[in-house]
Amino acid sequence: MDKVVNIEQALSLIKDDTAVMVGGFMANGSPEMLIDFLCQQNIKDLTLICNDTGLIDKGVGKMVMLKQFKKIIASHIGLNKETGRQMNTGETEVELVPQGTLAERIRCAGYGLGGVLTPTGIGTLVEQGKQKITVDGKDYLLEKPLFADVALLYAAKADRAGNLIYKGSMNNFNNVMASAAKTTIVEVGEIVEVGELDPQEIATPGIFVDYIVKGRSC
């Protein structure tokens, strides 16, 4: 199945109130072309799931500047002062999640697990409102799966069936997010025919990918 489509067709799925996961780590590995397209649309009240909120002029930070998110779930927001300002004024709800916990919650969603037990956050504000479970005399927090309607990712190379190859640290959250959304859309630097990729280099199988958009080369 050829999964290559134009950007308008792929992103037509994103409406107001959509929950979106966006790959990237300090904006490295973020789908910049997809983000730029969404910045031009009159879309609002999105929920963002991302490691961080990028920079003011890079990654999802550009959407933060336009106030397109009603809620942000991320590990840290320190690189984007606008996110912190919106959080402090109550303009945007921000839920901070320890980075490892965030990755595991996303992985649980993709793998069909009921959650993950972690000691991270015990005795802190993180544990408020969460179920605590004791195993062999040690307390853990039950962190539940984190799903999204749409995942927006970036890959260095892909074939038309959606098999993905990342380069360096762009692998970060892109791979784990691919399986945790109802629809996965990937901006790809280079697209090749099926059979041209080395199977040993494929990080994300095409079964997890719904649409591919030809984007900027890394």
CSV table of C-alpha atoms in Angstrom, one decimal:
chain,number,residue,atom,x,y,z
A,1,MET,CA,0.0,0.0,0.0
A,2,ASP,CA,1.4,3.4,-1.0
A,3,LYS,CA,1.1,5.7,2.0
A,4,VAL,CA,2.5,8.8,0.4
A,5,VAL,CA,0.0,11.7,0.4
A,6,ASN,CA,0.1,15.5,0.2
A,7,ILE,CA,0.3,17.5,3.3
A,8,GLU,CA,-3.3,18.9,3.0
A,9,GLN,CA,-4.7,15.4,2.8
A,10,ALA,CA,-2.7,14.1,5.8
A,11,LEU,CA,-3.3,17.0,8.1
A,12,SER,CA,-7.0,17.4,7.3
A,13,LEU,CA,-7.6,14.9,10.1
A,14,ILE,CA,-6.5,17.4,12.7
A,15,LYS,CA,-9.4,19.5,14.0
A,16,ASP,CA,-10.1,21.6,17.1
A,17,ASP,CA,-9.7,19.5,20.3
A,18,THR,CA,-7.5,16.9,18.7
A,19,ALA,CA,-4.9,15.2,20.9
A,20,VAL,CA,-1.5,15.2,19.1
A,21,MET,CA,1.8,13.6,19.9
A,22,VAL,CA,4.7,15.3,18.3
A,23,GLY,CA,8.2,13.7,18.1
A,24,GLY,CA,11.4,15.6,18.8
A,25,PHE,CA,13.8,16.3,21.6
A,26,MET,CA,14.6,20.0,22.0
A,27,ALA,CA,13.0,20.2,18.5
A,28,ASN,CA,15.6,17.8,17.0
A,29,GLY,CA,13.6,15.2,15.1
A,30,SER,CA,10.4,17.4,15.0
A,31,PRO,CA,8.3,17.4,11.8
A,32,GLU,CA,8.9,21.1,11.0
A,33,MET,CA,7.0,21.2,7.7
A,34,LEU,CA,3.9,19.6,9.3
A,35,ILE,CA,4.2,22.1,12.2
A,36,ASP,CA,4.5,25.1,9.9
A,37,PHE,CA,1.4,23.9,8.0
A,38,LEU,CA,-0.6,23.7,11.2
A,39,CYS,CA,0.6,27.2,12.2
A,40,GLN,CA,-1.2,28.5,9.1
A,41,GLN,CA,-4.5,26.8,10.0
A,42,ASN,CA,-7.2,28.2,12.3
A,43,ILE,CA,-6.9,25.2,14.6
A,44,LYS,CA,-7.2,25.6,18.4
A,45,ASP,CA,-7.8,23.8,21.7
A,46,LEU,CA,-5.4,21.0,20.8
A,47,THR,CA,-3.8,18.8,23.5
A,48,LEU,CA,-0.1,18.4,22.9
A,49,ILE,CA,1.9,15.3,24.1
A,50,CYS,CA,5.6,16.0,23.5
A,51,ASN,CA,8.9,15.7,25.4
A,52,ASP,CA,9.3,19.5,25.4
A,53,THR,CA,7.8,22.5,23.8
A,54,GLY,CA,10.7,23.3,21.6
A,55,LEU,CA,12.0,26.8,21.1
A,56,ILE,CA,10.0,29.9,20.4
A,57,ASP,CA,10.9,29.7,16.7
A,58,LYS,CA,11.4,26.0,16.3
A,59,GLY,CA,9.4,22.8,16.7
A,60,VAL,CA,6.1,22.9,18.5
A,61,GLY,CA,7.1,26.2,20.1
A,62,LYS,CA,5.8,28.0,17.0
A,63,MET,CA,2.3,26.6,17.8
A,64,VAL,CA,2.7,27.5,21.5
A,65,MET,CA,3.3,31.1,20.4
A,66,LEU,CA,0.0,31.0,18.4
A,67,LYS,CA,-1.8,29.6,21.5
A,68,GLN,CA,-3.1,26.6,19.6
A,69,PHE,CA,-2.9,24.3,22.7
A,70,LYS,CA,-5.3,24.1,25.5
A,71,LYS,CA,-3.3,21.5,27.3
A,72,ILE,CA,0.4,20.5,27.1
A,73,ILE,CA,1.8,17.2,28.6
A,74,ALA,CA,5.6,17.3,28.5
A,75,SER,CA,8.7,16.6,30.5
A,76,HIS,CA,10.1,20.1,30.5
A,77,ILE,CA,9.3,23.5,29.2
A,78,GLY,CA,12.4,25.5,30.1
A,79,LEU,CA,13.5,26.1,26.6
A,80,ASN,CA,10.3,28.0,25.7
A,81,LYS,CA,9.6,30.9,28.0
A,82,GLU,CA,6.2,31.4,26.4
A,83,THR,CA,5.0,28.0,27.6
A,84,GLY,CA,5.9,29.0,31.1
A,85,ARG,CA,4.2,32.3,30.8
A,86,GLN,CA,1.0,30.7,29.6
A,87,MET,CA,1.1,28.2,32.4
A,88,ASN,CA,1.6,30.8,35.1
A,89,THR,CA,-1.3,33.0,33.8
A,90,GLY,CA,-3.6,30.0,33.4
A,91,GLU,CA,-3.9,30.5,29.6
A,92,THR,CA,-2.7,26.9,29.0
A,93,GLU,CA,-2.9,23.8,31.2
A,94,VAL,CA,0.5,22.2,31.6
A,95,GLU,CA,1.1,18.8,33.0
A,96,LEU,CA,4.7,18.0,33.7
A,97,VAL,CA,5.7,14.3,33.6
A,98,PRO,CA,9.1,12.9,34.4
A,99,GLN,CA,10.8,12.0,31.1
A,100,GLY,CA,11.2,8.3,31.7
A,101,THR,CA,7.6,8.1,32.9
A,102,LEU,CA,6.4,10.0,29.8
A,103,ALA,CA,8.2,7.6,27.5
A,104,GLU,CA,6.9,4.5,29.3
A,105,ARG,CA,3.3,5.8,29.4
A,106,ILE,CA,3.4,6.3,25.6
A,107,ARG,CA,5.0,2.8,25.2
A,108,CYS,CA,2.2,1.3,27.3
A,109,ALA,CA,-0.4,2.8,24.9
A,110,GLY,CA,1.4,1.4,21.9
A,111,TYR,CA,1.9,-2.0,23.4
A,112,GLY,CA,-1.6,-2.5,24.8
A,113,LEU,CA,-0.4,-2.5,28.5
A,114,GLY,CA,-2.5,-1.2,31.4
A,115,GLY,CA,0.2,1.0,32.7
A,116,VAL,CA,3.6,1.0,34.3
A,117,LEU,CA,4.7,0.9,38.0
A,118,THR,CA,7.4,3.4,38.8
A,119,PRO,CA,8.9,4.8,42.1
A,120,THR,CA,9.5,8.1,40.3
A,121,GLY,CA,7.5,10.8,42.0
A,122,ILE,CA,6.8,9.0,45.3
A,123,GLY,CA,6.6,11.6,48.1
A,124,THR,CA,6.3,14.5,45.6
A,125,LEU,CA,3.5,16.4,44.0
A,126,VAL,CA,3.7,13.9,41.1
A,127,GLU,CA,1.9,11.3,43.2
A,128,GLN,CA,-1.2,13.4,43.8
A,129,GLY,CA,-4.4,11.8,42.5
A,130,LYS,CA,-2.6,8.6,41.4
A,131,GLN,CA,-3.0,5.0,42.6
A,132,LYS,CA,-0.2,3.7,44.8
A,133,ILE,CA,0.7,0.0,44.7
A,134,THR,CA,3.0,-1.8,47.0
A,135,VAL,CA,5.1,-4.6,45.6
A,136,ASP,CA,7.5,-6.6,47.9
A,137,GLY,CA,7.3,-3.9,50.4
A,138,LYS,CA,8.1,-1.0,48.0
A,139,ASP,CA,5.7,1.7,46.9
A,140,TYR,CA,5.1,2.5,43.2
A,141,LEU,CA,2.8,4.8,41.3
A,142,LEU,CA,0.6,3.4,38.6
A,143,GLU,CA,1.1,5.5,35.6
A,144,LYS,CA,-1.5,4.9,33.0
A,145,PRO,CA,-1.1,4.7,29.2
A,146,LEU,CA,-1.0,7.9,27.2
A,147,PHE,CA,-2.8,7.9,23.9
A,148,ALA,CA,-3.3,10.4,21.1
A,149,ASP,CA,-5.6,10.9,18.2
A,150,VAL,CA,-2.7,11.7,15.8
A,151,ALA,CA,1.1,11.3,16.0
A,152,LEU,CA,3.2,13.7,14.0
A,153,LEU,CA,6.7,12.4,13.4
A,154,TYR,CA,9.9,12.9,11.4
A,155,ALA,CA,12.1,10.3,9.8
A,156,ALA,CA,15.2,10.6,7.7
A,157,LYS,CA,14.1,8.0,5.2
A,158,ALA,CA,11.1,5.8,4.4
A,159,ASP,CA,9.8,3.5,1.7
A,160,ARG,CA,6.3,3.9,0.3
A,161,ALA,CA,4.9,1.3,2.7
A,162,GLY,CA,5.9,3.4,5.7
A,163,ASN,CA,8.9,1.6,7.0
A,164,LEU,CA,11.0,4.3,8.7
A,165,ILE,CA,14.7,4.9,9.3
A,166,TYR,CA,15.8,7.6,11.7
A,167,LYS,CA,19.2,9.4,11.9
A,168,GLY,CA,21.0,9.9,15.3
A,169,SER,CA,19.0,11.4,18.1
A,170,MET,CA,15.9,12.0,16.0
A,171,ASN,CA,14.9,8.5,17.0
A,172,ASN,CA,14.2,9.9,20.5
A,173,PHE,CA,10.4,9.9,20.9
A,174,ASN,CA,9.5,9.3,17.3
A,175,ASN,CA,9.7,5.6,17.4
A,176,VAL,CA,7.8,5.0,20.6
A,177,MET,CA,5.0,7.5,19.5
A,178,ALA,CA,4.4,5.7,16.2
A,179,SER,CA,2.3,3.0,17.8
A,180,ALA,CA,0.5,5.1,20.4
A,181,ALA,CA,-1.9,7.1,18.2
A,182,LYS,CA,-5.0,6.3,16.2
A,183,THR,CA,-3.3,7.8,13.1
A,184,THR,CA,0.4,8.3,12.5
A,185,ILE,CA,1.6,10.9,10.0
A,186,VAL,CA,5.3,11.1,9.2
A,187,GLU,CA,7.3,13.8,7.5
A,188,VAL,CA,10.1,12.1,5.6
A,189,GLY,CA,13.3,13.6,4.2
A,190,GLU,CA,13.8,10.9,1.5
A,191,ILE,CA,11.2,8.4,0.1
A,192,VAL,CA,12.3,5.3,-1.7
A,193,GLU,CA,10.5,2.3,-3.3
A,194,VAL,CA,9.5,-0.7,-1.3
A,195,GLY,CA,12.5,-3.2,-1.1
A,196,GLU,CA,15.2,-0.5,-1.2
A,197,LEU,CA,15.7,-0.2,2.6
A,198,ASP,CA,18.0,-2.4,4.5
A,199,PRO,CA,15.7,-4.3,6.9
A,200,GLN,CA,18.4,-4.1,9.6
A,201,GLU,CA,18.2,-0.3,9.6
A,202,ILE,CA,14.4,0.0,9.9
A,203,ALA,CA,13.4,1.3,13.3
A,204,THR,CA,9.6,1.6,12.8
A,205,PRO,CA,7.7,-0.9,10.7
A,206,GLY,CA,5.2,0.4,8.3
A,207,ILE,CA,2.4,-1.3,10.1
A,208,PHE,CA,2.4,1.6,12.5
A,209,VAL,CA,2.4,4.3,9.8
A,210,ASP,CA,-0.8,5.6,8.1
A,211,TYR,CA,0.5,8.5,6.0
A,212,ILE,CA,3.8,9.8,4.7
A,213,VAL,CA,4.4,13.3,3.5
A,214,LYS,CA,7.6,14.3,1.6
A,215,GLY,CA,9.3,16.9,3.7
A,216,ARG,CA,12.6,18.6,4.2
A,217,SER,CA,15.8,16.6,4.1
A,218,CYS,CA,17.7,16.3,7.4
